[in-house]
CSV table of C-alpha atoms and ligand atoms in Angstrom, one decimal:
chain,number,residue,atom,x,y,z
A,1,MET,CA,22.1,-32.0,-2.6
A,2,THR,CA,19.8,-32.5,-5.6
A,3,ASN,CA,17.1,-34.0,-3.5
A,4,GLN,CA,17.3,-31.0,-1.2
A,5,LEU,CA,16.2,-28.8,-4.1
A,6,PRO,CA,14.0,-30.9,-6.2
A,7,ASP,CA,13.3,-30.2,-9.9
A,8,TRP,CA,15.5,-27.1,-10.0
A,9,SER,CA,15.2,-25.1,-13.2
A,10,ALA,CA,16.0,-21.5,-14.3
A,11,PRO,CA,13.6,-20.6,-17.1
A,12,TYR,CA,14.4,-16.9,-16.9
A,13,SER,CA,18.1,-17.6,-17.6
A,14,GLU,CA,17.0,-19.0,-21.0
A,15,LEU,CA,16.1,-15.5,-22.1
A,16,PRO,CA,19.1,-13.7,-23.8
A,17,GLU,CA,21.7,-12.6,-21.3
A,18,ASP,CA,22.7,-9.0,-21.1
A,19,ILE,CA,19.3,-8.0,-22.5
A,20,PHE,CA,17.0,-9.3,-19.8
A,21,TYR,CA,19.5,-9.8,-17.0
A,22,THR,CA,23.2,-10.0,-15.9
A,23,ARG,CA,24.7,-13.0,-14.3
A,24,VAL,CA,26.1,-12.0,-10.9
A,25,SER,CA,27.6,-14.0,-8.1
A,26,PRO,CA,26.4,-13.1,-4.6
A,27,SER,CA,28.8,-11.4,-2.3
A,28,PRO,CA,29.5,-13.2,1.0
A,29,LEU,CA,28.2,-12.0,4.3
A,30,THR,CA,30.8,-12.2,7.1
A,31,ASN,CA,30.3,-14.7,9.9
A,32,PRO,CA,26.7,-15.6,9.0
A,33,CYS,CA,24.2,-17.3,11.3
A,34,TRP,CA,20.6,-18.4,11.0
A,35,VAL,CA,17.9,-16.2,12.4
A,36,ASP,CA,15.1,-18.6,11.4
A,37,VAL,CA,14.1,-21.2,8.9
A,38,ASN,CA,10.5,-21.4,7.8
A,39,TYR,CA,10.4,-25.2,7.9
A,40,ALA,CA,6.7,-25.3,7.1
A,41,LEU,CA,7.3,-23.5,3.8
A,42,ALA,CA,10.4,-25.6,3.1
A,43,ASN,CA,8.1,-28.6,3.5
A,44,GLU,CA,5.5,-27.1,1.2
A,45,VAL,CA,8.1,-26.7,-1.6
A,46,ASN,CA,9.6,-30.2,-0.8
A,47,SER,CA,12.9,-28.7,0.1
A,48,LEU,CA,14.9,-30.1,3.0
A,49,ILE,CA,16.7,-27.3,4.6
A,50,ASP,CA,19.2,-28.7,7.1
A,51,SER,CA,20.2,-25.7,9.2
A,52,THR,CA,23.1,-27.7,10.7
A,53,ASP,CA,24.6,-28.1,7.2
A,54,GLN,CA,27.3,-25.4,6.8
A,55,LYS,CA,27.0,-25.7,3.0
A,56,ILE,CA,23.3,-24.5,3.2
A,57,LEU,CA,24.1,-21.7,5.5
A,58,ARG,CA,27.0,-20.6,3.3
A,59,ALA,CA,24.7,-20.7,0.3
A,60,PHE,CA,21.9,-18.7,1.9
A,61,SER,CA,24.4,-16.1,3.0
A,62,GLY,CA,25.9,-15.6,-0.4
A,63,CYS,CA,29.2,-17.2,0.4
A,64,GLU,CA,29.0,-20.1,-2.0
A,65,PRO,CA,25.9,-20.6,-4.2
A,66,LEU,CA,24.6,-24.2,-4.5
A,67,PRO,CA,25.6,-25.8,-7.8
A,68,GLU,CA,21.9,-25.9,-9.0
A,69,TRP,CA,21.5,-22.1,-8.7
A,70,THR,CA,21.7,-19.7,-11.6
A,71,PRO,CA,22.2,-16.4,-9.8
A,72,LEU,CA,21.3,-13.4,-12.0
A,73,ALA,CA,20.1,-9.8,-11.6
A,74,GLN,CA,17.0,-8.9,-13.7
A,75,VAL,CA,16.8,-5.5,-15.3
A,76,TYR,CA,13.6,-3.4,-15.1
A,77,SER,CA,12.6,0.2,-15.0
A,78,GLY,CA,9.6,2.0,-13.4
A,79,HIS,CA,7.6,4.9,-12.3
A,80,GLN,CA,8.5,6.0,-8.8
A,81,PHE,CA,6.1,8.4,-7.0
A,82,GLY,CA,4.4,9.1,-10.3
A,83,GLN,CA,7.6,10.0,-12.2
A,84,TRP,CA,9.5,8.0,-14.8
A,85,ALA,CA,12.6,6.8,-13.0
A,86,GLY,CA,14.3,5.1,-15.9
A,87,GLN,CA,16.4,1.9,-15.4
A,88,LEU,CA,16.3,0.3,-12.0
A,89,GLY,CA,16.7,-3.5,-11.7
A,90,ASP,CA,17.6,-6.0,-9.0
A,91,GLY,CA,20.0,-3.8,-7.1
A,92,ARG,CA,20.4,-6.1,-4.1
A,93,GLY,CA,18.5,-9.3,-4.9
A,94,LEU,CA,19.3,-12.2,-7.2
A,95,TYR,CA,17.1,-14.6,-9.0
A,96,LEU,CA,18.3,-18.1,-8.4
A,97,GLY,CA,15.9,-20.3,-10.3
A,98,VAL,CA,12.6,-22.2,-9.8
A,99,SER,CA,11.9,-25.1,-7.4
A,100,GLY,CA,8.7,-26.3,-5.8
A,101,GLY,CA,6.6,-24.0,-8.0
A,102,TYR,CA,8.3,-20.8,-6.8
A,103,GLU,CA,11.0,-18.6,-8.0
A,104,TRP,CA,13.8,-18.3,-5.4
A,105,HIS,CA,15.3,-14.9,-4.8
A,106,LEU,CA,18.2,-14.0,-2.5
A,107,LYS,CA,17.6,-10.6,-1.1
A,108,GLY,CA,20.6,-8.8,0.4
A,109,GLY,CA,23.2,-10.7,-1.7
A,110,GLY,CA,25.4,-7.8,-2.6
A,111,GLN,CA,25.9,-5.3,-5.4
A,112,THR,CA,24.8,-5.9,-9.0
A,113,PRO,CA,25.2,-3.8,-12.1
A,114,TYR,CA,21.8,-2.3,-11.1
A,115,SER,CA,22.7,-1.2,-7.6
A,116,ARG,CA,23.3,2.4,-8.7
A,117,PHE,CA,24.6,4.0,-5.5
A,118,GLY,CA,23.3,1.3,-3.2
A,119,ASP,CA,25.4,-1.2,-1.3
A,120,GLY,CA,23.4,-4.3,-2.4
A,121,ARG,CA,22.6,-5.2,1.2
A,122,SER,CA,19.6,-5.6,3.4
A,123,VAL,CA,19.7,-4.9,7.1
A,124,LEU,CA,18.5,-7.3,9.7
A,125,ARG,CA,15.7,-4.9,10.9
A,126,SER,CA,14.0,-4.7,7.4
A,127,ALA,CA,14.7,-8.3,6.6
A,128,ILE,CA,12.7,-9.3,9.8
A,129,ARG,CA,10.0,-6.9,8.8
A,130,GLU,CA,9.7,-8.6,5.4
A,131,TYR,CA,10.1,-12.1,6.8
A,132,LEU,CA,7.2,-11.8,9.3
A,133,GLY,CA,5.2,-9.3,7.3
A,134,SER,CA,4.9,-11.6,4.2
A,135,GLU,CA,4.1,-14.7,6.3
A,136,TYR,CA,1.5,-12.7,8.2
A,137,MET,CA,-0.1,-11.7,4.9
A,138,HIS,CA,0.0,-15.3,3.7
A,139,ALA,CA,-1.7,-16.4,7.0
A,140,LEU,CA,-4.5,-13.9,6.2
A,141,GLY,CA,-5.0,-15.6,2.8
A,142,ILE,CA,-3.5,-12.7,0.9
A,143,PRO,CA,-1.4,-13.3,-2.2
A,144,THR,CA,2.2,-12.5,-1.4
A,145,THR,CA,5.8,-13.4,-1.8
A,146,ARG,CA,6.8,-15.8,0.9
A,147,ALA,CA,9.8,-16.0,3.3
A,148,LEU,CA,11.8,-19.2,3.5
A,149,ALA,CA,14.8,-18.3,5.6
A,150,LEU,CA,16.6,-15.5,7.3
A,151,VAL,CA,20.3,-15.1,8.0
A,152,THR,CA,22.2,-12.4,9.9
A,153,SER,CA,25.9,-11.6,9.9
A,154,ASP,CA,28.7,-9.4,11.2
A,155,THR,CA,28.8,-7.4,7.9
A,156,PRO,CA,28.4,-3.8,8.9
A,157,VAL,CA,25.8,-1.9,6.8
A,158,GLN,CA,25.4,1.9,7.0
A,159,ARG,CA,21.9,3.2,7.2
A,160,GLU,CA,20.9,6.0,9.6
A,161,THR,CA,23.0,4.1,12.0
A,162,MET,CA,25.4,1.2,11.5
A,163,GLU,CA,23.3,-2.1,11.2
A,164,ARG,CA,23.9,-5.8,10.6
A,165,GLY,CA,23.7,-7.1,7.0
A,166,ALA,CA,21.2,-9.9,6.5
A,167,SER,CA,19.9,-12.1,3.7
A,168,LEU,CA,16.4,-13.2,3.1
A,169,MET,CA,15.4,-16.2,0.9
A,170,ARG,CA,12.2,-15.0,-0.8
A,171,LEU,CA,9.9,-17.1,-2.8
A,172,ALA,CA,7.4,-15.8,-5.4
A,173,LYS,CA,5.2,-17.2,-8.2
A,174,SER,CA,7.1,-14.6,-10.2
A,175,HIS,CA,9.2,-11.6,-9.6
A,176,LEU,CA,8.1,-9.9,-12.9
A,177,ARG,CA,7.0,-6.4,-12.2
A,178,ILE,CA,5.1,-3.8,-14.3
A,179,GLY,CA,8.5,-2.2,-14.6
A,180,HIS,CA,9.9,-5.2,-16.5
A,181,PHE,CA,7.5,-4.4,-19.4
A,182,GLU,CA,8.0,-0.6,-19.1
A,183,HIS,CA,11.8,-1.1,-19.4
A,184,PHE,CA,11.6,-2.5,-23.0
A,185,TYR,CA,8.6,-0.4,-24.0
A,186,HIS,CA,10.3,2.9,-23.1
A,187,ARG,CA,13.4,1.9,-24.9
A,188,GLN,CA,11.2,1.0,-27.9
A,189,HIS,CA,12.7,-2.5,-27.9
A,190,HIS,CA,9.4,-4.0,-29.0
A,191,GLU,CA,10.8,-7.4,-30.0
A,192,HIS,CA,12.3,-7.9,-26.6
A,193,LEU,CA,9.1,-6.7,-25.0
A,194,ARG,CA,7.2,-9.2,-27.0
A,195,GLU,CA,9.6,-12.0,-25.9
A,196,LEU,CA,9.1,-11.0,-22.3
A,197,ILE,CA,5.3,-10.9,-22.6
A,198,GLU,CA,5.4,-14.4,-24.0
A,199,PHE,CA,7.6,-15.5,-21.2
A,200,ALA,CA,5.2,-14.0,-18.6
A,201,ILE,CA,2.2,-15.6,-20.2
A,202,HIS,CA,3.9,-19.0,-20.3
A,203,GLN,CA,5.1,-18.7,-16.7
A,204,LEU,CA,2.0,-17.3,-15.0
A,205,ASP,CA,-1.0,-17.8,-17.4
A,206,PRO,CA,-0.1,-20.8,-19.5
A,207,ASP,CA,-3.8,-21.4,-20.3
A,208,PHE,CA,-3.5,-18.4,-22.7
A,209,ASP,CA,-0.4,-19.8,-24.5
A,210,GLY,CA,-0.9,-19.8,-28.2
A,211,LEU,CA,-4.3,-17.9,-28.2
A,212,PRO,CA,-4.4,-15.3,-30.9
A,213,ASP,CA,-5.7,-12.6,-28.5
A,214,ARG,CA,-3.5,-13.7,-25.6
A,215,VAL,CA,-2.0,-10.3,-24.9
A,216,GLU,CA,-5.3,-8.6,-24.4
A,217,GLN,CA,-6.6,-11.5,-22.4
A,218,VAL,CA,-3.6,-11.5,-20.1
A,219,PHE,CA,-4.0,-7.8,-19.6
A,220,GLN,CA,-7.5,-8.4,-18.5
A,221,ARG,CA,-6.3,-11.0,-16.0
A,222,TYR,CA,-3.6,-8.6,-14.6
A,223,ILE,CA,-6.4,-6.2,-14.0
A,224,GLU,CA,-8.5,-8.8,-12.2
A,225,ARG,CA,-5.6,-10.1,-10.1
A,226,SER,CA,-4.5,-6.6,-9.1
A,227,ALA,CA,-8.1,-5.6,-8.2
A,228,GLU,CA,-8.4,-8.7,-6.1
A,229,LEU,CA,-5.1,-7.8,-4.3
A,230,MET,CA,-6.4,-4.3,-3.6
A,231,GLY,CA,-9.6,-5.8,-2.2
A,232,HIS,CA,-7.5,-7.8,0.3
A,233,TRP,CA,-5.2,-5.0,1.3
A,234,MET,CA,-8.0,-2.6,1.9
A,235,ALA,CA,-10.1,-5.1,3.9
A,236,VAL,CA,-7.3,-6.0,6.2
A,237,GLY,CA,-5.9,-2.4,6.5
A,238,PHE,CA,-2.6,-3.1,4.8
A,239,VAL,CA,-0.5,-0.1,3.7
A,240,HIS,CA,2.3,-0.9,1.3
A,241,GLY,CA,4.1,2.4,1.4
A,242,VAL,CA,5.9,2.4,-1.9
A,243,MET,CA,3.5,1.3,-4.7
A,244,ASN,CA,5.9,2.2,-7.5
A,245,THR,CA,5.4,0.3,-10.7
A,246,ASP,CA,8.7,-1.5,-10.1
A,247,ASN,CA,7.2,-2.8,-6.9
A,248,THR,CA,4.0,-4.0,-8.5
A,249,ALA,CA,4.0,-7.7,-9.5
A,250,LEU,CA,2.2,-9.1,-12.6
A,251,SER,CA,1.3,-12.1,-10.5
A,252,GLY,CA,-0.9,-10.2,-8.2
A,253,GLU,CA,1.3,-11.0,-5.2
A,254,THR,CA,2.2,-8.4,-2.6
A,255,LEU,CA,5.9,-7.6,-3.4
A,256,ASP,CA,8.8,-5.7,-1.9
A,257,TYR,CA,8.0,-5.1,1.8
A,258,GLY,CA,9.6,-1.8,2.7
A,259,PRO,CA,7.9,0.8,4.9
A,260,TYR,CA,4.6,-1.2,5.1
A,261,GLY,CA,2.2,-1.3,8.0
A,262,PHE,CA,-1.3,-2.1,9.1
A,263,LEU,CA,-4.0,0.4,10.1
A,264,THR,CA,-4.6,0.8,13.8
A,265,SER,CA,-7.2,3.5,13.8
A,266,TYR,CA,-9.1,3.8,10.5
A,267,ARG,CA,-7.8,6.7,8.4
A,268,ASP,CA,-7.9,6.9,4.6
A,269,ASP,CA,-5.2,9.5,4.7
A,270,TYR,CA,-2.8,7.3,6.7
A,271,VAL,CA,0.7,7.6,5.1
A,272,ILE,CA,3.3,5.3,6.6
A,273,ASN,CA,6.3,6.2,4.4
A,274,HIS,CA,7.6,9.5,5.7
A,275,THR,CA,9.4,10.3,2.5
A,276,ASP,CA,5.9,10.3,0.8
A,277,ARG,CA,5.2,13.9,1.7
A,278,ALA,CA,2.3,14.3,-0.8
A,279,GLY,CA,0.6,11.2,0.6
A,280,ARG,CA,0.5,9.5,-2.8
A,281,TYR,CA,0.6,6.1,-1.2
A,282,ALA,CA,-1.8,6.8,1.6
A,283,TYR,CA,-3.9,3.8,2.7
A,284,GLY,CA,-7.1,5.1,0.9
A,285,GLN,CA,-5.2,5.9,-2.3
A,286,GLN,CA,-4.0,2.4,-2.9
A,287,PRO,CA,-6.8,1.2,-5.3
A,288,SER,CA,-6.5,4.3,-7.5
A,289,VAL,CA,-2.7,4.1,-7.5
A,290,MET,CA,-3.0,0.5,-8.6
A,291,HIS,CA,-5.4,1.7,-11.4
A,292,TRP,CA,-2.8,4.3,-12.4
A,293,ASN,CA,0.0,1.6,-12.3
A,294,LEU,CA,-2.1,-0.6,-14.6
A,295,SER,CA,-2.5,2.3,-17.0
A,296,CYS,CA,1.4,2.4,-17.2
A,297,LEU,CA,1.2,-1.3,-18.0
A,298,ALA,CA,-1.5,-0.8,-20.6
A,299,GLU,CA,0.8,1.7,-22.4
A,300,THR,CA,3.5,-1.0,-22.7
A,301,LEU,CA,1.0,-3.2,-24.6
A,302,THR,CA,0.0,-0.6,-27.2
A,303,PRO,CA,2.4,-2.0,-29.8
A,304,PHE,CA,0.3,-5.3,-29.7
A,305,VAL,CA,-3.3,-4.4,-28.7
A,306,ASP,CA,-5.4,-1.5,-29.9
A,307,VAL,CA,-5.8,1.3,-27.4
A,308,GLY,CA,-9.6,1.1,-27.3
A,309,THR,CA,-9.4,-2.5,-26.2
A,310,LEU,CA,-6.9,-1.8,-23.5
A,311,ARG,CA,-8.9,1.2,-22.3
A,312,ALA,CA,-12.0,-0.8,-22.0
A,313,SER,CA,-10.2,-3.4,-19.8
A,314,LEU,CA,-8.6,-0.7,-17.7
A,315,ASP,CA,-12.0,1.0,-17.2
A,316,ARG,CA,-13.3,-2.2,-15.6
A,317,PHE,CA,-10.8,-2.0,-12.8
A,318,PRO,CA,-12.9,0.1,-10.4
A,319,VAL,CA,-15.8,-2.4,-10.6
A,320,PHE,CA,-13.6,-5.4,-10.1
A,321,TYR,CA,-12.0,-3.6,-7.2
A,322,GLN,CA,-15.4,-2.8,-5.6
A,323,THR,CA,-16.5,-6.4,-6.0
A,324,ALA,CA,-13.3,-7.7,-4.5
A,325,TYR,CA,-13.4,-5.3,-1.5
A,326,ARG,CA,-17.1,-6.1,-0.8
A,327,THR,CA,-16.4,-9.8,-1.1
A,328,GLN,CA,-13.5,-9.6,1.5
A,329,MET,CA,-15.5,-7.4,3.9
A,330,ALA,CA,-18.5,-9.6,3.6
A,331,LYS,CA,-16.4,-12.7,4.3
A,332,ARG,CA,-14.9,-11.1,7.4
A,333,LEU,CA,-18.3,-10.0,8.6
A,334,ALA,CA,-20.0,-13.3,8.0
A,335,LEU,CA,-22.4,-11.6,5.5
A,336,GLU,CA,-23.5,-12.6,2.1
A,337,ALA,CA,-21.6,-10.6,-0.5
A,338,ASP,CA,-24.8,-9.4,-2.1
A,339,ASN,CA,-26.4,-8.3,1.1
A,340,ASP,CA,-28.0,-4.8,0.5
A,341,ALA,CA,-27.0,-3.6,4.0
A,342,LEU,CA,-23.3,-4.4,3.5
A,343,SER,CA,-22.3,-0.8,2.4
A,344,ASP,CA,-24.1,0.7,5.4
A,345,ILE,CA,-22.5,-1.8,7.8
A,346,ILE,CA,-19.0,-1.0,6.4
A,347,GLN,CA,-19.7,2.7,6.9
A,348,LEU,CA,-20.8,2.1,10.5
A,349,LEU,CA,-17.7,0.0,11.1
A,350,LYS,CA,-15.5,2.9,9.8
A,351,ASN,CA,-17.4,5.3,12.1
A,352,VAL,CA,-16.5,3.1,15.1
A,353,CYS,CA,-12.9,3.3,14.2
A,354,LYS,CA,-12.8,7.1,14.2
A,355,THR,CA,-12.9,6.9,18.0
A,356,PRO,CA,-9.4,7.3,19.4
A,357,GLY,CA,-8.0,4.1,20.8
A,358,VAL,CA,-10.1,1.8,18.6
A,359,HIS,CA,-8.0,-0.6,16.4
A,360,TYR,CA,-9.6,-1.3,13.0
A,361,PRO,CA,-8.5,-4.9,12.7
A,362,GLU,CA,-10.1,-5.8,16.0
A,363,ILE,CA,-13.6,-4.7,15.3
A,364,PHE,CA,-14.3,-7.9,13.4
A,365,SER,CA,-13.2,-9.9,16.4
A,366,TYR,CA,-15.4,-7.8,18.7
A,367,LEU,CA,-18.4,-8.7,16.6
A,368,LEU,CA,-17.5,-12.4,16.0
A,369,ARG,CA,-16.1,-13.5,19.3
A,370,GLU,CA,-18.0,-13.3,22.6
A,371,ASN,CA,-16.0,-11.7,25.4
A,372,TRP,CA,-13.2,-10.7,23.0
A,373,LYS,CA,-10.5,-8.8,24.9
A,374,GLY,CA,-8.2,-6.8,22.6
A,375,LEU,CA,-6.2,-3.6,22.6
A,376,SER,CA,-9.0,-1.3,21.7
A,377,GLN,CA,-10.6,0.8,24.4
A,378,PRO,CA,-13.8,-0.9,25.7
A,379,LEU,CA,-16.4,-0.7,22.9
A,380,LYS,CA,-19.4,-1.3,25.2
A,381,GLY,CA,-21.2,2.0,25.7
A,382,LEU,CA,-19.9,3.5,22.5
A,383,ASP,CA,-23.0,4.6,20.5
A,384,THR,CA,-21.3,4.0,17.1
A,385,PHE,CA,-20.5,0.4,18.1
A,386,ALA,CA,-24.0,-0.2,19.4
A,387,GLN,CA,-25.4,0.9,16.0
A,388,LEU,CA,-23.0,-1.3,14.2
A,389,GLN,CA,-23.7,-4.3,16.4
A,390,SER,CA,-27.4,-3.9,16.0
A,391,GLN,CA,-27.3,-3.6,12.2
A,392,TRP,CA,-24.8,-6.4,11.9
A,393,SER,CA,-26.7,-8.8,14.2
A,394,SER,CA,-29.8,-8.4,12.1
A,395,GLN,CA,-28.0,-9.3,8.9
A,396,VAL,CA,-25.3,-11.9,9.9
A,397,SER,CA,-25.5,-15.4,8.4
A,398,LYS,CA,-24.7,-17.7,11.3
A,399,ASP,CA,-23.3,-20.4,9.1
A,400,LEU,CA,-20.7,-18.0,7.8
A,401,VAL,CA,-19.4,-17.1,11.2
A,402,PRO,CA,-16.8,-19.9,11.5
A,403,ASP,CA,-15.1,-18.9,8.2
A,404,ALA,CA,-15.2,-15.2,9.3
A,405,ARG,CA,-13.5,-16.1,12.6
A,406,ALA,CA,-10.9,-18.1,10.7
A,407,ALA,CA,-10.2,-15.1,8.5
A,408,SER,CA,-10.1,-12.5,11.3
A,409,PRO,CA,-6.7,-12.3,13.0
A,410,SER,CA,-6.6,-12.8,16.8
A,411,TRP,CA,-3.4,-10.8,16.9
A,412,MET,CA,-2.0,-7.9,14.9
A,413,LEU,CA,1.5,-7.5,13.5
A,414,SER,CA,1.7,-4.0,14.9
A,415,TYR,CA,4.8,-1.9,14.5
A,416,TRP,CA,5.5,-2.0,18.2
A,417,LEU,CA,5.4,-5.8,18.2
A,418,LEU,CA,7.8,-5.8,15.2
A,419,ASP,CA,10.1,-3.3,16.9
A,420,ARG,CA,10.3,-5.4,20.0
A,421,VAL,CA,11.0,-8.6,18.0
A,422,ILE,CA,13.7,-6.7,16.0
A,423,ARG,CA,15.3,-5.3,19.2
A,424,ALA,CA,15.5,-8.8,20.6
A,425,ALA,CA,17.1,-10.1,17.4
A,426,GLU,CA,19.6,-7.3,17.3
A,427,GLY,CA,20.6,-8.6,20.7
A,428,PHE,CA,21.0,-12.1,19.3
A,429,ASP,CA,17.7,-13.4,20.7
A,430,PHE,CA,16.0,-14.9,17.7
A,431,THR,CA,13.4,-16.8,19.6
A,432,PRO,CA,10.6,-14.2,19.1
A,433,VAL,CA,11.1,-14.4,15.3
A,434,SER,CA,10.8,-18.1,15.4
A,435,LEU,CA,7.8,-18.2,17.7
A,436,LEU,CA,5.8,-15.7,15.6
A,437,ARG,CA,6.7,-17.5,12.4
A,438,GLU,CA,5.7,-20.8,13.9
A,439,ALA,CA,2.4,-19.3,15.1
A,440,LEU,CA,1.8,-17.9,11.6
A,441,ASN,CA,2.4,-21.4,10.1
A,442,GLY,CA,-0.9,-22.3,11.8
A,443,GLY,CA,-2.8,-19.3,10.7
A,444,VAL,CA,-3.8,-16.1,12.5
A,445,SER,CA,-7.1,-17.1,14.2
A,446,GLU,CA,-5.4,-18.7,17.1
A,447,GLU,CA,-3.9,-16.7,19.9
A,448,CYS,CA,-0.1,-16.4,19.9
A,449,GLN,CA,1.4,-16.1,23.4
A,450,SER,CA,4.6,-14.4,22.2
A,451,ALA,CA,2.6,-11.9,20.2
A,452,LYS,CA,0.4,-11.3,23.1
A,453,VAL,CA,3.2,-10.7,25.5
A,454,LEU,CA,5.3,-8.5,23.2
A,455,GLY,CA,2.4,-6.7,21.5
A,456,GLU,CA,-0.1,-6.1,24.3
A,457,SER,CA,1.0,-2.6,25.3
A,458,PRO,CA,1.1,0.0,22.5
A,459,PRO,CA,3.6,2.8,23.2
A,460,VAL,CA,2.1,5.6,25.2
A,461,GLY,CA,0.6,8.3,23.1
A,462,ASP,CA,0.4,6.0,20.1
A,463,SER,CA,-0.3,8.0,17.1
A,464,ALA,CA,0.3,7.8,13.3
A,465,TYR,CA,3.6,5.9,12.8
A,466,HIS,CA,6.0,6.6,10.0
A,467,LEU,CA,8.9,4.6,8.6
A,468,SER,CA,11.6,5.5,6.2
A,469,CYS,CA,12.5,3.8,3.0
A,470,SER,CA,16.1,3.1,4.2
A,471,SER,CA,15.9,-0.6,4.4
B,1,AMP,P1,12.8,-0.2,-3.6
B,1,AMP,O1,12.3,1.2,-3.4
B,1,AMP,O2,13.3,-0.8,-2.3
B,1,AMP,O3,11.8,-1.0,-4.3
B,1,AMP,O4,14.1,0.0,-4.5
B,1,AMP,C1,14.1,0.6,-5.7
B,1,AMP,C2,15.4,0.2,-6.5
B,1,AMP,O5,16.5,0.4,-5.7
B,1,AMP,C3,15.4,-1.3,-6.9
B,1,AMP,O6,16.0,-1.3,-8.2
B,1,AMP,C4,16.2,-1.9,-5.8
B,1,AMP,O7,16.9,-3.1,-6.2
B,1,AMP,C5,17.3,-0.8,-5.6
B,1,AMP,N1,17.8,-0.8,-4.2
B,1,AMP,C6,17.1,-0.6,-3.0
B,1,AMP,N2,18.0,-0.7,-2.0
B,1,AMP,C7,19.2,-1.0,-2.5
B,1,AMP,C8,20.5,-1.2,-1.9
B,1,AMP,N3,20.7,-1.2,-0.6
B,1,AMP,N4,21.5,-1.5,-2.7
B,1,AMP,C9,21.3,-1.5,-4.1
B,1,AMP,N5,20.1,-1.3,-4.7
B,1,AMP,C10,19.1,-1.0,-3.9
B,2,MG,MG1,11.6,-2.7,-5.1
């Protein structure tokens, strides 16, 4: 077994127990079976996952943890929808340890002391959404948690209807959230907070280890990483849906896929999470929400760094974000990032997307690929598109086109595609999940036949789509 999980360690478990976490054994799922194993990722982390080995299936479904694992639930707190929510923590996920450069986390593994009123379970529907969503983001080159394997079961889980319990093996550089620091700061446990900050630096930013000004330096890096992430999200049209501070990773990875989605038409006020009545987490709000979340993080560092220094770093966020966004947009448009016409071209592109039936992610492909046929209504003859094309053609750098094509997806992970894949899986046909995952292992610039067949016809009357948080 050891060579299946090479170099296993559990550094988080070396922090004091019952302060930073509670040891918890997973609760078994009934009659588990594999939905899919992401063999390419397993390969990347040098892990042999033999899906015919019952011991592995039993471990990945919470029945019997592998001997190397150190299952524990981490405690954190957080601000939810702008309000202090107090203690939260891993309510349905368990840290298992580190292997292949990633933390392993079993999501859906049953109740923990932090479950509050929850059942500790994940349902198959939302586990598939996270499994494919995170691999799609990775294929787009966006920092994100990864999805290693997905199991379904006969365990009944009550949501709006009765659903199947599932478990997801999720990998991340780190699962530390802004909420981890907030937890100890708001309890005024500054010594524990300091211990956690040192742990975070050592785990994610070891080049700062031992520097006298490491806390202020690492804060600056959190700002840069988060700005970078927002640049990516905004350029591809990703909407997270629940950007609470307990869902915001210090690693700059996209974390906790709940009611997420991708823009179809371009709308700054697009809200995907239907419980978000005020639109706090609308697509266009995301960079300023991240800025606000980082101000919560800054507050936790005030026992160690003077406020003026923290504020100066925080104030740099908008500039970092603008640079990151422009860089991503330039890359996808095959333009130099310092091109003076970039802002105008971005504005023209947004204008095109205001036309009903035009899908934002496809505009790049229409520009970059001759005879591109997508879901959008024909763009030929559209004045706004003609303007965009003419401005863009006069500025494009031909040698950047291949990279731009590689970065622009040839298929979208639309909600209707996901719904169809989920429906198949609920009927025990897991092939679409595996086919999409396999396609994603090769990137997103190639056509995926399954995505094409399942995703080519948006529902009639397609309009803004909403999801609930009940995952
Ligand atoms: P989320 O909005 O999904 O990020 O969850 C917020 C908090 O609720 C986190 O502490 C989760 O671990 C916890 N939570 C979410 N769903 C469940 C569940 N089904 N059972 C127990 N805890 C949950
Ligand atoms: Mg969460």
